[in-house]
Short mmCIF file of C-alpha atoms and ligand atoms in Angstrom, two decimals:
data_model
loop_
_atom_site.label_atom_id
_atom_site.label_comp_id
_atom_site.label_asym_id
_atom_site.label_seq_id
_atom_site.Cartn_x
_atom_site.Cartn_y
_atom_site.Cartn_z
CA MET A 85 56.69 23.35 4.44
CA LYS A 86 57.46 19.28 4.64
CA VAL A 87 59.58 18.83 8.87
CA LEU A 88 60.78 15.86 10.55
CA VAL A 89 61.12 15.41 14.24
CA ILE A 90 62.90 13.21 16.78
CA GLY A 91 61.68 11.88 18.68
CA GLY A 92 58.24 10.43 21.30
CA GLY A 93 57.82 11.69 24.60
CA ALA A 94 55.18 14.11 25.60
CA ARG A 95 56.71 17.40 24.12
CA GLU A 96 57.64 15.73 20.76
CA HIS A 97 53.99 14.99 20.81
CA ALA A 98 53.27 19.28 21.76
CA LEU A 99 55.63 20.08 18.95
CA CYS A 100 53.63 17.38 16.70
CA ARG A 101 51.05 18.99 17.62
CA SER A 102 51.70 22.94 17.05
CA LEU A 103 53.25 22.29 13.80
CA SER A 104 50.16 20.53 12.77
CA LEU A 105 48.24 24.02 13.92
CA ASP A 106 50.47 25.74 10.68
CA SER A 107 49.37 26.25 7.59
CA ALA A 108 52.98 26.85 6.57
CA VAL A 109 53.75 22.99 7.60
CA THR A 110 52.47 20.47 4.26
CA SER A 111 53.65 17.27 5.12
CA LEU A 112 54.37 16.27 9.41
CA HIS A 113 56.87 13.50 9.94
CA CYS A 114 57.70 11.79 13.61
CA ALA A 115 60.99 9.14 14.06
CA PRO A 116 59.94 7.02 16.56
CA GLY A 117 56.83 9.02 17.89
CA ASN A 118 54.37 7.05 19.62
CA ALA A 119 50.70 6.22 19.73
CA GLY A 120 49.17 9.39 19.97
CA ILE A 121 52.02 11.78 17.52
CA ALA A 122 50.85 8.54 15.32
CA GLU A 123 47.08 10.92 14.79
CA VAL A 124 49.04 13.88 13.53
CA ALA A 125 52.38 12.67 12.02
CA GLU A 126 53.48 9.76 9.71
CA LEU A 127 55.86 7.67 12.29
CA HIS A 128 59.07 6.62 10.96
CA PRO A 129 60.70 3.91 12.64
CA VAL A 130 64.05 5.16 12.80
CA ASP A 131 67.17 4.82 15.72
CA ALA A 132 66.95 8.71 16.85
CA LEU A 133 70.01 7.93 18.39
CA ASP A 134 71.18 7.31 14.74
CA GLY A 135 72.44 10.60 13.21
CA ALA A 136 72.99 8.84 9.77
CA ALA A 137 69.55 6.96 9.52
CA VAL A 138 68.03 10.30 10.60
CA ALA A 139 69.78 11.91 7.85
CA ARG A 140 69.42 9.37 5.07
CA LEU A 141 64.77 9.81 6.51
CA ALA A 142 65.40 13.33 6.08
CA ALA A 143 66.43 13.45 2.66
CA GLU A 144 64.34 10.18 1.71
CA LEU A 145 60.72 12.56 3.01
CA ASP A 146 62.29 16.04 1.49
CA ALA A 147 62.67 17.36 5.49
CA GLU A 148 63.52 21.50 5.65
CA LEU A 149 63.36 21.16 8.21
CA VAL A 150 64.36 18.27 10.73
CA VAL A 151 63.83 19.10 13.62
CA VAL A 152 65.42 17.55 16.92
CA GLY A 153 63.76 17.19 20.07
CA PRO A 154 65.59 15.60 23.18
CA GLU A 155 68.66 14.92 25.07
CA ALA A 156 70.72 12.16 24.11
CA PRO A 157 70.15 12.15 20.43
CA LEU A 158 71.40 15.98 20.23
CA VAL A 159 74.74 15.69 22.72
CA ALA A 160 74.58 12.01 19.77
CA GLY A 161 75.40 15.02 17.78
CA VAL A 162 72.16 14.38 15.59
CA ALA A 163 71.94 17.04 14.49
CA ASP A 164 75.50 17.45 12.99
CA ALA A 165 74.07 14.94 10.71
CA VAL A 166 71.77 17.13 9.48
CA ARG A 167 73.24 19.57 8.75
CA GLU A 168 75.62 17.80 6.93
CA ALA A 169 73.64 16.27 4.84
CA GLY A 170 71.87 20.24 4.12
CA ILE A 171 68.99 20.15 5.94
CA PRO A 172 68.56 23.16 8.11
CA CYS A 173 68.08 21.11 11.47
CA PHE A 174 66.12 22.35 14.95
CA GLY A 175 69.24 22.08 17.34
CA PRO A 176 72.51 22.69 19.02
CA SER A 177 75.74 20.52 17.91
CA SER A 178 76.91 18.27 19.92
CA GLU A 179 79.79 20.88 21.06
CA ALA A 180 76.76 22.60 21.84
CA ALA A 181 74.88 20.64 23.70
CA ARG A 182 77.61 19.37 25.91
CA LEU A 183 75.99 23.23 27.92
CA GLU A 184 73.69 20.09 28.97
CA GLY A 185 75.11 16.94 28.52
CA SER A 186 78.58 17.72 31.36
CA LYS A 187 77.62 19.60 33.85
CA ALA A 188 80.40 20.89 35.03
CA PHE A 189 80.78 22.23 31.32
CA ALA A 190 78.78 24.94 31.60
CA LYS A 191 79.30 25.95 35.20
CA ASP A 192 82.86 26.89 32.85
CA VAL A 193 80.84 28.37 30.24
CA MET A 194 79.05 30.23 32.90
CA ALA A 195 81.36 31.21 34.69
CA ALA A 196 82.97 32.44 31.33
CA ALA A 197 80.37 34.70 30.95
CA ASN A 198 79.59 36.25 35.01
CA VAL A 199 75.73 34.38 34.95
CA PRO A 200 75.03 33.88 38.37
CA THR A 201 74.52 30.55 39.76
CA ALA A 202 75.35 28.03 41.98
CA ARG A 203 78.78 28.24 43.79
CA ALA A 204 80.26 24.25 42.63
CA TYR A 205 83.02 22.30 42.70
CA VAL A 206 84.02 19.75 40.70
CA CYS A 207 85.16 16.21 42.75
CA THR A 208 86.53 13.69 41.83
CA THR A 209 88.18 11.31 43.92
CA PRO A 210 86.79 10.84 47.81
CA ALA A 211 88.94 13.31 49.43
CA GLU A 212 87.19 16.22 46.65
CA ILE A 213 84.22 14.84 47.64
CA ASP A 214 84.86 15.34 51.94
CA THR A 215 85.97 18.48 51.48
CA ALA A 216 83.24 19.95 48.81
CA LEU A 217 80.48 18.73 51.00
CA ASP A 218 82.38 19.80 54.15
CA ALA A 219 82.38 23.62 52.59
CA PHE A 220 78.89 23.78 51.77
CA GLY A 221 76.63 22.20 54.43
CA ALA A 222 73.46 20.71 54.47
CA PRO A 223 71.15 20.80 52.32
CA TYR A 224 73.21 18.91 50.34
CA VAL A 225 73.09 19.52 46.66
CA VAL A 226 74.84 16.29 44.33
CA LYS A 227 75.39 16.30 40.66
CA ASP A 228 76.28 13.58 39.17
CA ASP A 229 77.94 15.73 35.48
CA GLY A 230 76.49 13.31 33.17
CA LEU A 231 73.44 12.69 31.72
CA ALA A 232 70.91 11.51 33.49
CA ALA A 233 67.62 12.37 32.26
CA GLY A 234 66.72 13.89 35.77
CA LYS A 235 68.01 11.55 38.47
CA GLY A 236 70.80 12.15 38.57
CA VAL A 237 70.63 15.09 40.77
CA VAL A 238 70.53 14.47 45.09
CA VAL A 239 69.47 17.50 47.40
CA THR A 240 69.07 15.46 50.48
CA ASP A 241 70.32 16.85 54.54
CA ASP A 242 71.89 12.91 55.39
CA VAL A 243 75.58 13.48 54.07
CA GLU A 244 76.48 9.91 53.99
CA ALA A 245 73.65 9.61 51.70
CA ALA A 246 75.15 12.86 49.67
CA ARG A 247 78.30 10.75 49.61
CA ALA A 248 77.57 7.90 48.65
CA HIS A 249 75.97 9.24 45.50
CA ALA A 250 79.05 11.70 44.37
CA LEU A 251 80.80 8.98 45.16
CA ALA A 252 78.50 6.65 42.81
CA CYS A 253 79.39 9.31 40.29
CA GLY A 254 83.09 9.17 39.61
CA ARG A 255 82.86 13.18 38.17
CA VAL A 256 80.40 14.93 40.22
CA VAL A 257 79.03 18.62 40.50
CA ILE A 258 79.09 19.24 43.98
CA GLU A 259 77.13 22.91 45.34
CA GLU A 260 75.34 25.69 47.23
CA PHE A 261 71.75 24.36 47.97
CA LEU A 262 69.68 27.55 46.00
CA ASP A 263 66.18 28.02 47.94
CA GLY A 264 63.40 29.92 46.10
CA PRO A 265 60.69 29.58 43.90
CA GLU A 266 61.89 27.98 40.81
CA VAL A 267 60.96 28.75 36.84
CA SER A 268 62.15 27.19 33.74
CA LEU A 269 62.48 30.40 30.65
CA PHE A 270 62.95 28.70 27.15
CA ALA A 271 64.60 30.76 24.61
CA ILE A 272 64.80 29.68 21.14
CA THR A 273 68.11 31.31 19.59
CA ASP A 274 69.31 30.80 15.53
CA GLY A 275 73.46 31.31 18.22
CA VAL A 276 72.86 35.43 17.48
CA THR A 277 70.10 36.39 18.44
CA VAL A 278 67.73 35.26 21.02
CA LEU A 279 64.20 35.18 21.44
CA PRO A 280 62.54 34.41 24.65
CA LEU A 281 59.63 32.30 25.47
CA GLN A 282 57.33 32.88 28.06
CA PRO A 283 58.00 31.54 31.49
CA ALA A 284 56.51 28.16 33.12
CA GLN A 285 57.17 26.70 36.09
CA ASP A 286 57.45 22.42 37.22
CA PHE A 287 56.99 20.06 39.61
CA LYS A 288 59.93 18.03 40.01
CA ARG A 289 59.18 15.69 42.38
CA ALA A 290 56.77 12.52 42.34
CA ARG A 291 54.15 13.65 45.12
CA ASP A 292 52.03 16.04 46.21
CA GLY A 293 53.46 18.51 48.19
CA ASP A 294 56.86 18.42 46.35
CA ALA A 295 57.69 14.48 48.26
CA GLY A 296 59.20 12.09 46.80
CA PRO A 297 62.19 11.23 44.63
CA ASN A 298 63.08 13.74 42.05
CA THR A 299 61.55 13.25 38.07
CA GLY A 300 60.80 14.40 34.34
CA GLY A 301 59.04 16.18 35.86
CA MET A 302 54.91 15.34 37.33
CA GLY A 303 53.14 18.93 35.74
CA ALA A 304 54.10 22.23 34.94
CA TYR A 305 52.08 25.97 33.78
CA SER A 306 52.05 28.98 32.54
CA PRO A 307 52.02 31.79 32.74
CA LEU A 308 53.38 32.58 36.64
CA PRO A 309 51.38 35.78 38.10
CA TRP A 310 53.48 34.93 40.96
CA ALA A 311 56.67 36.57 39.35
CA ASP A 312 57.65 40.11 38.36
CA PRO A 313 56.79 41.45 35.27
CA LYS A 314 60.23 42.22 34.51
CA LEU A 315 62.37 38.38 34.79
CA VAL A 316 62.47 37.72 31.48
CA ASP A 317 64.01 40.80 30.43
CA GLU A 318 66.18 40.36 33.69
CA VAL A 319 67.31 36.67 32.31
CA MET A 320 68.07 37.83 28.66
CA GLU A 321 69.84 40.03 29.84
CA THR A 322 71.73 37.89 33.05
CA VAL A 323 71.53 33.86 31.49
CA LEU A 324 70.52 33.66 28.18
CA GLN A 325 72.24 36.99 25.90
CA PRO A 326 75.31 36.32 28.16
CA THR A 327 75.91 32.71 27.51
CA VAL A 328 74.63 32.43 24.18
CA ASP A 329 76.93 34.52 23.27
CA GLU A 330 79.82 32.71 24.70
CA LEU A 331 79.79 29.81 23.24
CA ARG A 332 79.54 31.38 19.85
CA ARG A 333 83.25 33.40 21.19
CA ARG A 334 84.33 29.73 21.82
CA GLY A 335 84.15 28.98 17.86
CA THR A 336 80.75 25.90 19.09
CA PRO A 337 78.15 28.84 18.20
CA PHE A 338 74.05 27.35 20.57
CA ALA A 339 71.36 27.24 17.92
CA GLY A 340 68.55 25.83 19.32
CA LEU A 341 66.10 26.50 22.06
CA LEU A 342 68.30 27.01 24.91
CA TYR A 343 66.02 25.92 28.69
CA ALA A 344 67.74 28.07 31.96
CA GLY A 345 66.08 25.96 35.14
CA LEU A 346 66.18 29.36 37.60
CA ALA A 347 66.21 29.66 41.18
CA ILE A 348 64.39 32.71 42.78
CA THR A 349 66.51 33.26 45.74
CA SER A 350 66.24 35.95 48.35
CA ARG A 351 69.52 37.35 46.05
CA GLY A 352 68.32 37.32 42.46
CA VAL A 353 68.27 34.90 40.43
CA ARG A 354 70.71 31.61 40.35
CA VAL A 355 70.77 29.17 37.63
CA ILE A 356 70.24 26.28 38.52
CA GLU A 357 70.69 24.47 35.37
CA PHE A 358 71.17 24.80 31.36
CA ASN A 359 69.38 22.49 29.37
CA ALA A 360 69.71 22.41 25.54
CA ARG A 361 66.55 21.36 24.28
CA PHE A 362 61.91 22.41 25.14
CA GLY A 363 61.25 21.40 28.39
CA ASP A 364 58.28 18.45 29.39
CA PRO A 365 56.67 18.95 30.53
CA GLU A 366 56.48 22.73 30.56
CA THR A 367 56.39 23.26 26.46
CA GLN A 368 53.07 21.21 26.07
CA VAL A 369 51.74 24.29 28.70
CA VAL A 370 54.06 27.44 26.59
CA LEU A 371 53.23 26.13 23.05
CA ALA A 372 49.48 25.98 24.23
CA ARG A 373 49.90 29.61 25.24
CA LEU A 374 51.85 30.45 21.76
CA LYS A 375 50.00 32.03 18.77
CA THR A 376 52.88 33.05 16.07
CA PRO A 377 52.55 29.47 14.15
CA LEU A 378 55.83 27.83 15.19
CA ALA A 379 57.42 26.09 11.58
CA GLY A 380 58.55 29.91 10.43
CA VAL A 381 60.39 30.46 14.40
CA LEU A 382 62.46 27.25 14.16
CA LEU A 383 63.21 27.49 10.06
CA ASN A 384 64.95 30.54 10.55
CA ALA A 385 66.85 30.02 13.87
CA ALA A 386 67.79 26.90 11.83
CA ASN A 387 69.17 29.24 9.48
CA GLY A 388 70.86 31.91 11.09
CA THR A 389 67.68 34.13 10.34
CA LEU A 390 65.44 34.74 13.85
CA ALA A 391 66.89 38.58 13.78
CA SER A 392 64.32 39.61 10.82
CA GLU A 393 61.28 37.00 13.31
CA PRO A 394 58.87 39.71 14.79
CA ALA A 395 58.11 39.38 18.29
CA LEU A 396 56.47 36.10 19.73
CA ASN A 397 51.74 36.36 20.07
CA TRP A 398 50.95 34.68 23.44
CA LEU A 399 47.27 34.55 24.03
CA ASP A 400 46.14 35.50 27.22
CA ASP A 401 44.89 31.98 28.75
CA ALA A 402 46.70 30.06 30.92
CA ALA A 403 47.94 26.71 31.32
CA VAL A 404 48.48 24.04 32.84
CA THR A 405 49.31 20.61 31.84
CA VAL A 406 49.46 17.42 34.73
CA VAL A 407 51.19 14.28 33.55
CA ILE A 408 49.54 10.69 34.47
CA ALA A 409 52.30 8.71 35.53
CA SER A 410 53.04 4.46 36.03
CA HIS A 411 52.53 1.82 38.30
CA ASN A 412 56.12 2.46 40.14
CA TYR A 413 57.20 5.41 38.27
CA PRO A 414 60.60 6.53 38.32
CA GLU A 415 62.28 3.44 39.88
CA THR A 416 60.30 0.99 38.17
CA PRO A 417 57.53 1.48 36.34
CA ARG A 418 55.10 -0.84 35.24
CA THR A 419 54.41 -0.86 32.17
CA GLY A 420 52.14 -3.73 28.77
CA ASP A 421 49.10 -1.63 31.07
CA PRO A 422 46.02 -1.44 28.98
CA ILE A 423 44.93 3.13 28.32
CA GLU A 424 41.09 4.01 28.06
CA GLY A 425 39.21 6.60 27.72
CA LEU A 426 41.32 9.09 25.49
CA ASP A 427 38.25 8.89 23.22
CA GLU A 428 35.91 10.18 25.56
CA VAL A 429 38.41 13.89 26.84
CA ALA A 430 37.98 13.79 22.40
CA ALA A 431 34.35 14.28 23.04
CA HIS A 432 33.90 16.44 26.29
CA ASP A 433 36.29 18.51 26.54
CA ALA A 434 38.69 19.13 23.64
CA PRO A 435 39.54 21.52 22.17
CA GLN A 436 40.44 23.05 25.15
CA ALA A 437 41.78 19.75 27.23
CA TYR A 438 43.45 17.49 25.44
CA VAL A 439 46.10 15.06 26.61
CA LEU A 440 49.42 13.96 24.47
CA HIS A 441 51.06 11.17 25.09
CA ALA A 442 54.63 10.55 26.56
CA GLY A 443 55.87 6.73 26.72
CA THR A 444 52.45 5.07 24.90
CA ARG A 445 52.29 1.87 21.88
CA ARG A 446 49.38 0.74 19.65
CA ASP A 447 49.17 -3.00 20.47
CA GLY A 448 46.05 -4.37 18.12
CA ASP A 449 43.26 -2.48 18.47
CA ALA A 450 44.99 -0.88 22.05
CA ILE A 451 47.15 1.72 23.97
CA VAL A 452 49.20 0.38 25.83
CA SER A 453 51.74 2.52 28.81
CA ALA A 454 55.54 1.61 27.75
CA GLY A 455 57.45 4.54 29.79
CA GLY A 456 57.44 5.60 32.94
CA ARG A 457 55.63 9.71 31.97
CA VAL A 458 53.03 8.28 29.98
CA LEU A 459 50.28 10.49 29.50
CA SER A 460 50.68 14.36 29.77
CA VAL A 461 46.74 16.22 29.46
CA THR A 462 46.31 19.54 29.28
CA ALA A 463 44.04 22.51 29.29
CA THR A 464 44.11 25.81 28.75
CA GLY A 465 41.66 28.10 29.77
CA ALA A 466 40.74 32.06 31.29
CA GLY A 467 42.79 31.77 34.07
CA LEU A 468 44.90 28.96 35.87
CA ALA A 469 41.90 27.63 38.11
CA GLU A 470 39.89 26.96 35.41
CA ALA A 471 42.87 25.68 32.65
CA ARG A 472 43.62 23.44 36.24
CA GLU A 473 39.30 21.87 36.92
CA ARG A 474 40.20 20.87 32.82
CA ALA A 475 42.90 19.62 33.10
CA TYR A 476 41.56 18.04 35.63
CA THR A 477 38.19 17.06 34.40
CA ALA A 478 39.87 15.33 31.64
CA LEU A 479 42.53 13.52 33.78
CA ALA A 480 39.67 12.04 35.36
CA ARG A 481 38.37 10.33 32.45
CA VAL A 482 41.28 8.15 31.38
CA ARG A 483 41.65 5.23 33.49
CA LEU A 484 45.43 3.42 33.53
CA ASP A 485 45.40 0.71 35.96
CA GLY A 486 48.11 1.45 39.15
CA SER A 487 48.73 4.78 37.95
CA GLN A 488 49.66 8.03 39.57
CA HIS A 489 49.74 11.91 39.30
CA ARG A 490 50.48 14.90 41.42
CA THR A 491 46.40 16.83 42.84
CA ASP A 492 48.29 20.18 43.67
CA ILE A 493 49.27 21.31 40.12
CA ALA A 494 49.89 24.85 40.12
CA ALA A 495 46.82 24.77 42.83
CA LYS A 496 49.02 27.24 44.40
CA ALA A 497 49.32 29.76 41.78
CA ALA A 498 45.79 30.42 40.74
CA GLY A 499 44.88 30.27 44.44
CA VAL A 500 42.83 27.15 45.10
P1 AMP B 99 68.94 19.86 37.72
O1 AMP B 99 68.64 18.17 37.25
O2 AMP B 99 70.17 19.75 38.06
O3 AMP B 99 67.71 20.96 37.20
O4 AMP B 99 68.49 18.75 39.11
C1 AMP B 99 67.52 18.13 39.58
C2 AMP B 99 66.62 19.49 40.75
O5 AMP B 99 66.92 19.33 41.98
C3 AMP B 99 65.82 20.91 40.27
O6 AMP B 99 64.34 20.89 39.75
C4 AMP B 99 66.13 21.80 41.92
O7 AMP B 99 64.68 21.24 42.26
C5 AMP B 99 67.04 20.81 42.64
N1 AMP B 99 68.33 21.75 42.34
C6 AMP B 99 69.44 21.04 41.94
N2 AMP B 99 70.46 22.56 42.01
C7 AMP B 99 70.12 22.94 43.33
C8 AMP B 99 70.93 23.31 44.38
N3 AMP B 99 71.50 23.95 43.37
N4 AMP B 99 70.12 24.18 45.07
C9 AMP B 99 68.69 23.33 45.31
N5 AMP B 99 68.32 22.80 44.11
C10 AMP B 99 68.16 21.67 43.76
N1 LIG B 100 61.21 19.67 32.50
C1 LIG B 100 62.47 19.46 32.81
C2 LIG B 100 62.95 18.95 31.61
O1 LIG B 100 62.84 19.10 30.79
O2 LIG B 100 64.76 17.94 32.45
#
């Protein structure tokens, strides 16, 4: 199978790595990719947001499957353009991707499908904003309605900061604070059949101890030893299947990866947000544990034949990933710094630990940083403690001037 992956972050590197290990995949392409993906796939300098250009590239390559990684191309309709060209595509339509693209739309779908989530007001005027902030009290949760790369949400005890963010957003969702640990659960769906993956936990705050600003994600682990073994079944029944059914009922079926960001509150599971694509960095740990070859599952989802897919197989191993971010991430990340030590990881730590590239590019013989999140060091082990130790051992070999990472990824869950 000839496969084309769209995107160029650590999630796409993880997808490409899994696809490159799948014997059904005969040739692998990525656009635009990054310096790490170039080691497993042929790169093409195509704008991921340009549906016509992506469809043209897929046709030129005779691609039999296109996988769209990030949210921005999905919301822009890139999957629609590929499907219109008659090429199977893993990734929801622009209409269905509104589940991520508009928080207000997601709330409306959840209300219609009876999916448990935080009570919320959608506000557009200062008066509505004040009413909503008063109604819920502190801590305040204020969310930009549109796509904001993980930076549109402010959670604060400071009513002035909450009001200022709300006024800056235009259309804004103000909602009830959900207390409890967060879980990310992904499901692959063709719009009818839903196949859940294994749950993972992401670390959204920039610094140790969940301090600092929200980021795109600083690390993740799977499995979750502390979670109820029935969690996946419960979320399937109360969240994933009803949401997929509701979008089909509306005539905008969701086919692709449905990401449920959940809070496990004292009153039960609540949806914090939906995303319309694999999450980063959770994908790195979930795919590290997936034994079933990936390409066939994604193709079945793209073709509407997921019901023929047997249950997925998983390694018993645990997986941990730690993100290396650039100087001053997430505020004003510095780019262009050389990265060293990657070959040492390959020599000493592979295959149990490896580096996935997020924001990198080649500059002559060097690999340099090209984004806020630069690398994602991923490792597997017999348990979380071993996976964690391997990830941090490998991470210590990587040198990037001014870089930062969290030192406490999976520490609590591993009991260390
Ligand atoms: P989101 O972009 O919706 O995932 O929000 C980013 C982060 O903000 C989440 O991962 C949570 O840590 C936090 N957050 C969002 N909504 C809530 C909420 N209703 N209650 C508590 N924390 C929240
Ligand atoms: N891990 C958070 C996200 O992908 O949005």
